[in-house]
JSON list of C-alpha atoms in Angstrom, two decimals:
[
{"chain": "A", "resi": 1, "resn": "MET", "atom": "CA", "xyz": [79.84, 80.61, 98.47]},
{"chain": "A", "resi": 2, "resn": "SER", "atom": "CA", "xyz": [79.97, 81.35, 102.18]},
{"chain": "A", "resi": 3, "resn": "LYS", "atom": "CA", "xyz": [83.00, 82.86, 103.83]},
{"chain": "A", "resi": 4, "resn": "LYS", "atom": "CA", "xyz": [85.22, 80.46, 105.78]},
{"chain": "A", "resi": 5, "resn": "ILE", "atom": "CA", "xyz": [86.24, 81.28, 109.36]},
{"chain": "A", "resi": 6, "resn": "LEU", "atom": "CA", "xyz": [88.84, 79.38, 111.37]},
{"chain": "A", "resi": 7, "resn": "VAL", "atom": "CA", "xyz": [87.93, 79.36, 115.08]},
{"chain": "A", "resi": 8, "resn": "VAL", "atom": "CA", "xyz": [90.88, 78.51, 117.33]},
{"chain": "A", "resi": 9, "resn": "ASP", "atom": "CA", "xyz": [90.41, 77.92, 121.06]},
{"chain": "A", "resi": 10, "resn": "ASP", "atom": "CA", "xyz": [91.46, 75.21, 123.49]},
{"chain": "A", "resi": 11, "resn": "GLU", "atom": "CA", "xyz": [87.97, 75.17, 125.04]},
{"chain": "A", "resi": 12, "resn": "GLU", "atom": "CA", "xyz": [85.49, 73.08, 123.06]},
{"chain": "A", "resi": 13, "resn": "ASP", "atom": "CA", "xyz": [82.51, 74.98, 124.51]},
{"chain": "A", "resi": 14, "resn": "VAL", "atom": "CA", "xyz": [83.89, 78.28, 123.22]},
{"chain": "A", "resi": 15, "resn": "ILE", "atom": "CA", "xyz": [84.43, 76.82, 119.75]},
{"chain": "A", "resi": 16, "resn": "ARG", "atom": "CA", "xyz": [80.93, 75.33, 119.75]},
{"chain": "A", "resi": 17, "resn": "ILE", "atom": "CA", "xyz": [79.21, 78.58, 120.80]},
{"chain": "A", "resi": 18, "resn": "ILE", "atom": "CA", "xyz": [81.15, 80.77, 118.37]},
{"chain": "A", "resi": 19, "resn": "SER", "atom": "CA", "xyz": [80.79, 78.29, 115.50]},
{"chain": "A", "resi": 20, "resn": "SER", "atom": "CA", "xyz": [77.05, 77.75, 115.96]},
{"chain": "A", "resi": 21, "resn": "ASN", "atom": "CA", "xyz": [76.40, 81.50, 115.94]},
{"chain": "A", "resi": 22, "resn": "LEU", "atom": "CA", "xyz": [78.56, 82.07, 112.88]},
{"chain": "A", "resi": 23, "resn": "GLU", "atom": "CA", "xyz": [77.01, 79.13, 111.04]},
{"chain": "A", "resi": 24, "resn": "ALA", "atom": "CA", "xyz": [73.52, 80.45, 111.84]},
{"chain": "A", "resi": 25, "resn": "ALA", "atom": "CA", "xyz": [74.61, 83.69, 110.16]},
{"chain": "A", "resi": 26, "resn": "GLY", "atom": "CA", "xyz": [75.63, 81.78, 107.02]},
{"chain": "A", "resi": 27, "resn": "TYR", "atom": "CA", "xyz": [79.37, 81.38, 107.54]},
{"chain": "A", "resi": 28, "resn": "GLN", "atom": "CA", "xyz": [81.34, 78.15, 107.24]},
{"chain": "A", "resi": 29, "resn": "THR", "atom": "CA", "xyz": [83.50, 77.40, 110.28]},
{"chain": "A", "resi": 30, "resn": "ILE", "atom": "CA", "xyz": [86.59, 75.29, 110.78]},
{"chain": "A", "resi": 31, "resn": "ALA", "atom": "CA", "xyz": [87.76, 74.42, 114.30]},
{"chain": "A", "resi": 32, "resn": "ALA", "atom": "CA", "xyz": [91.22, 74.05, 115.77]},
{"chain": "A", "resi": 33, "resn": "ASN", "atom": "CA", "xyz": [92.06, 73.36, 119.42]},
{"chain": "A", "resi": 34, "resn": "ASN", "atom": "CA", "xyz": [95.61, 74.72, 119.54]},
{"chain": "A", "resi": 35, "resn": "GLY", "atom": "CA", "xyz": [98.24, 76.63, 117.64]},
{"chain": "A", "resi": 36, "resn": "HIS", "atom": "CA", "xyz": [99.61, 73.61, 115.78]},
{"chain": "A", "resi": 37, "resn": "GLU", "atom": "CA", "xyz": [96.14, 72.65, 114.52]},
{"chain": "A", "resi": 38, "resn": "ALA", "atom": "CA", "xyz": [95.53, 76.28, 113.54]},
{"chain": "A", "resi": 39, "resn": "LEU", "atom": "CA", "xyz": [98.59, 76.27, 111.29]},
{"chain": "A", "resi": 40, "resn": "GLU", "atom": "CA", "xyz": [97.55, 72.98, 109.67]},
{"chain": "A", "resi": 41, "resn": "ARG", "atom": "CA", "xyz": [93.93, 73.99, 109.12]},
{"chain": "A", "resi": 42, "resn": "ALA", "atom": "CA", "xyz": [94.85, 77.45, 107.82]},
{"chain": "A", "resi": 43, "resn": "ALA", "atom": "CA", "xyz": [97.27, 75.92, 105.31]},
{"chain": "A", "resi": 44, "resn": "THR", "atom": "CA", "xyz": [94.73, 73.43, 103.95]},
{"chain": "A", "resi": 45, "resn": "GLU", "atom": "CA", "xyz": [91.48, 75.41, 104.26]},
{"chain": "A", "resi": 46, "resn": "LYS", "atom": "CA", "xyz": [92.67, 78.96, 103.43]},
{"chain": "A", "resi": 47, "resn": "PRO", "atom": "CA", "xyz": [90.09, 80.73, 105.65]},
{"chain": "A", "resi": 48, "resn": "ASP", "atom": "CA", "xyz": [88.80, 84.24, 104.98]},
{"chain": "A", "resi": 49, "resn": "LEU", "atom": "CA", "xyz": [89.18, 85.15, 108.67]},
{"chain": "A", "resi": 50, "resn": "ILE", "atom": "CA", "xyz": [90.82, 83.63, 111.74]},
{"chain": "A", "resi": 51, "resn": "LEU", "atom": "CA", "xyz": [89.50, 84.05, 115.29]},
{"chain": "A", "resi": 52, "resn": "LEU", "atom": "CA", "xyz": [92.39, 83.08, 117.57]},
{"chain": "A", "resi": 53, "resn": "ASP", "atom": "CA", "xyz": [92.50, 82.60, 121.33]},
{"chain": "A", "resi": 54, "resn": "VAL", "atom": "CA", "xyz": [95.73, 83.79, 122.95]},
{"chain": "A", "resi": 55, "resn": "THR", "atom": "CA", "xyz": [96.05, 81.48, 125.96]},
{"chain": "A", "resi": 56, "resn": "MET", "atom": "CA", "xyz": [96.38, 77.87, 124.83]},
{"chain": "A", "resi": 57, "resn": "PRO", "atom": "CA", "xyz": [98.66, 75.01, 125.88]},
{"chain": "A", "resi": 58, "resn": "GLY", "atom": "CA", "xyz": [101.63, 74.15, 123.71]},
{"chain": "A", "resi": 59, "resn": "MET", "atom": "CA", "xyz": [101.87, 76.76, 120.99]},
{"chain": "A", "resi": 60, "resn": "ASP", "atom": "CA", "xyz": [100.01, 79.80, 122.28]},
{"chain": "A", "resi": 61, "resn": "GLY", "atom": "CA", "xyz": [98.00, 82.17, 120.13]},
{"chain": "A", "resi": 62, "resn": "LEU", "atom": "CA", "xyz": [100.75, 84.76, 119.77]},
{"chain": "A", "resi": 63, "resn": "GLU", "atom": "CA", "xyz": [103.28, 82.23, 118.47]},
{"chain": "A", "resi": 64, "resn": "ALA", "atom": "CA", "xyz": [100.65, 80.76, 116.15]},
{"chain": "A", "resi": 65, "resn": "LEU", "atom": "CA", "xyz": [99.78, 84.27, 114.95]},
{"chain": "A", "resi": 66, "resn": "ARG", "atom": "CA", "xyz": [103.41, 85.07, 114.10]},
{"chain": "A", "resi": 67, "resn": "LYS", "atom": "CA", "xyz": [103.75, 81.83, 112.12]},
{"chain": "A", "resi": 68, "resn": "LEU", "atom": "CA", "xyz": [100.41, 82.33, 110.36]},
{"chain": "A", "resi": 69, "resn": "LYS", "atom": "CA", "xyz": [101.37, 85.84, 109.27]},
{"chain": "A", "resi": 70, "resn": "GLU", "atom": "CA", "xyz": [104.96, 84.92, 108.32]},
{"chain": "A", "resi": 71, "resn": "THR", "atom": "CA", "xyz": [104.25, 81.97, 106.08]},
{"chain": "A", "resi": 72, "resn": "VAL", "atom": "CA", "xyz": [100.84, 80.30, 106.07]},
{"chain": "A", "resi": 73, "resn": "VAL", "atom": "CA", "xyz": [98.22, 83.00, 105.41]},
{"chain": "A", "resi": 74, "resn": "PRO", "atom": "CA", "xyz": [99.98, 86.39, 105.50]},
{"chain": "A", "resi": 75, "resn": "ASP", "atom": "CA", "xyz": [97.04, 88.30, 104.00]},
{"chain": "A", "resi": 76, "resn": "THR", "atom": "CA", "xyz": [94.25, 86.75, 106.09]},
{"chain": "A", "resi": 77, "resn": "ALA", "atom": "CA", "xyz": [92.81, 88.92, 108.86]},
{"chain": "A", "resi": 78, "resn": "VAL", "atom": "CA", "xyz": [93.39, 87.54, 112.35]},
{"chain": "A", "resi": 79, "resn": "VAL", "atom": "CA", "xyz": [91.33, 88.64, 115.34]},
{"chain": "A", "resi": 80, "resn": "LEU", "atom": "CA", "xyz": [92.73, 87.79, 118.76]},
{"chain": "A", "resi": 81, "resn": "LEU", "atom": "CA", "xyz": [90.08, 86.75, 121.28]},
{"chain": "A", "resi": 82, "resn": "THR", "atom": "CA", "xyz": [91.39, 87.03, 124.81]},
{"chain": "A", "resi": 83, "resn": "ALA", "atom": "CA", "xyz": [90.71, 88.02, 128.39]},
{"chain": "A", "resi": 84, "resn": "LYS", "atom": "CA", "xyz": [94.16, 89.63, 128.58]},
{"chain": "A", "resi": 85, "resn": "SER", "atom": "CA", "xyz": [93.39, 93.33, 128.86]},
{"chain": "A", "resi": 86, "resn": "GLU", "atom": "CA", "xyz": [96.68, 94.86, 130.00]},
{"chain": "A", "resi": 87, "resn": "LYS", "atom": "CA", "xyz": [98.31, 97.32, 127.61]},
{"chain": "A", "resi": 88, "resn": "SER", "atom": "CA", "xyz": [101.39, 95.10, 127.45]},
{"chain": "A", "resi": 89, "resn": "ASP", "atom": "CA", "xyz": [99.23, 92.14, 126.37]},
{"chain": "A", "resi": 90, "resn": "MET", "atom": "CA", "xyz": [97.56, 94.20, 123.68]},
{"chain": "A", "resi": 91, "resn": "LYS", "atom": "CA", "xyz": [100.92, 95.50, 122.47]},
{"chain": "A", "resi": 92, "resn": "ALA", "atom": "CA", "xyz": [102.22, 91.92, 122.27]},
{"chain": "A", "resi": 93, "resn": "GLY", "atom": "CA", "xyz": [99.18, 91.03, 120.14]},
{"chain": "A", "resi": 94, "resn": "TRP", "atom": "CA", "xyz": [99.68, 93.94, 117.76]},
{"chain": "A", "resi": 95, "resn": "ASP", "atom": "CA", "xyz": [103.43, 93.28, 117.58]},
{"chain": "A", "resi": 96, "resn": "SER", "atom": "CA", "xyz": [102.72, 89.64, 116.68]},
{"chain": "A", "resi": 97, "resn": "GLY", "atom": "CA", "xyz": [100.62, 90.70, 113.71]},
{"chain": "A", "resi": 98, "resn": "ALA", "atom": "CA", "xyz": [97.03, 90.85, 114.97]},
{"chain": "A", "resi": 99, "resn": "ASP", "atom": "CA", "xyz": [94.65, 92.82, 112.80]},
{"chain": "A", "resi": 100, "resn": "LEU", "atom": "CA", "xyz": [92.18, 93.28, 115.64]},
{"chain": "A", "resi": 101, "resn": "TYR", "atom": "CA", "xyz": [92.08, 92.53, 119.37]},
{"chain": "A", "resi": 102, "resn": "LEU", "atom": "CA", "xyz": [88.75, 91.58, 120.99]},
{"chain": "A", "resi": 103, "resn": "LEU", "atom": "CA", "xyz": [88.40, 91.17, 124.74]},
{"chain": "A", "resi": 104, "resn": "LYS", "atom": "CA", "xyz": [86.51, 88.29, 126.34]},
{"chain": "A", "resi": 105, "resn": "PRO", "atom": "CA", "xyz": [83.84, 88.02, 127.51]},
{"chain": "A", "resi": 106, "resn": "PHE", "atom": "CA", "xyz": [81.70, 89.08, 124.58]},
{"chain": "A", "resi": 107, "resn": "LEU", "atom": "CA", "xyz": [78.21, 88.17, 123.45]},
{"chain": "A", "resi": 108, "resn": "PRO", "atom": "CA", "xyz": [78.16, 85.68, 120.56]},
{"chain": "A", "resi": 109, "resn": "ALA", "atom": "CA", "xyz": [75.73, 87.89, 118.63]},
{"chain": "A", "resi": 110, "resn": "GLU", "atom": "CA", "xyz": [78.14, 90.82, 118.98]},
{"chain": "A", "resi": 111, "resn": "LEU", "atom": "CA", "xyz": [81.01, 88.71, 117.68]},
{"chain": "A", "resi": 112, "resn": "THR", "atom": "CA", "xyz": [78.89, 87.61, 114.71]},
{"chain": "A", "resi": 113, "resn": "GLN", "atom": "CA", "xyz": [78.10, 91.24, 113.89]},
{"chain": "A", "resi": 114, "resn": "PHE", "atom": "CA", "xyz": [81.77, 92.15, 114.28]},
{"chain": "A", "resi": 115, "resn": "VAL", "atom": "CA", "xyz": [82.77, 89.33, 111.90]},
{"chain": "A", "resi": 116, "resn": "LYS", "atom": "CA", "xyz": [80.19, 90.51, 109.37]},
{"chain": "A", "resi": 117, "resn": "CYS", "atom": "CA", "xyz": [81.70, 94.01, 109.44]},
{"chain": "A", "resi": 118, "resn": "ILE", "atom": "CA", "xyz": [85.23, 92.65, 108.96]},
{"chain": "A", "resi": 119, "resn": "LEU", "atom": "CA", "xyz": [84.31, 90.38, 106.06]},
{"chain": "A", "resi": 120, "resn": "GLU", "atom": "CA", "xyz": [82.07, 92.90, 104.30]},
{"chain": "A", "resi": 121, "resn": "ASP", "atom": "CA", "xyz": [84.15, 96.04, 104.90]},
{"chain": "A", "resi": 122, "resn": "GLY", "atom": "CA", "xyz": [87.44, 94.14, 104.98]},
{"chain": "A", "resi": 123, "resn": "PRO", "atom": "CA", "xyz": [90.34, 96.34, 103.92]},
{"chain": "A", "resi": 124, "resn": "ALA", "atom": "CA", "xyz": [88.57, 99.61, 104.74]},
{"chain": "A", "resi": 125, "resn": "LEU", "atom": "CA", "xyz": [87.90, 98.49, 108.31]},
{"chain": "A", "resi": 126, "resn": "LEU", "atom": "CA", "xyz": [91.35, 97.04, 108.90]},
{"chain": "A", "resi": 127, "resn": "GLN", "atom": "CA", "xyz": [93.18, 100.03, 107.45]},
{"chain": "A", "resi": 128, "resn": "GLY", "atom": "CA", "xyz": [91.23, 102.48, 109.59]}
]
């Protein structure tokens, strides 16, 4: 059974590129276009990993992250994908419950390799 990854971004092209690369690597992907959809999909699909954009209209990624970690999928790893590179932005991500913080832009193949490491090495990678 392939691992399930929830890809959350308000840009369809980003979702399509990330999803196609992950699916080519054997993962199952679920898409959400905003924070509200992310909460719904995470609750019903119970993904193994969530890739979450920070800047989205409505409920942004940080608010969605807090809600995901508080109630929906507290033990699921969440990787923030964002162009926000200031220390204060990163701190806000960590404080909201992010397991990892990945800066855009990145190569899709690099993200796929990164995901493979997280899902295969899981707890050891996330606990340092």
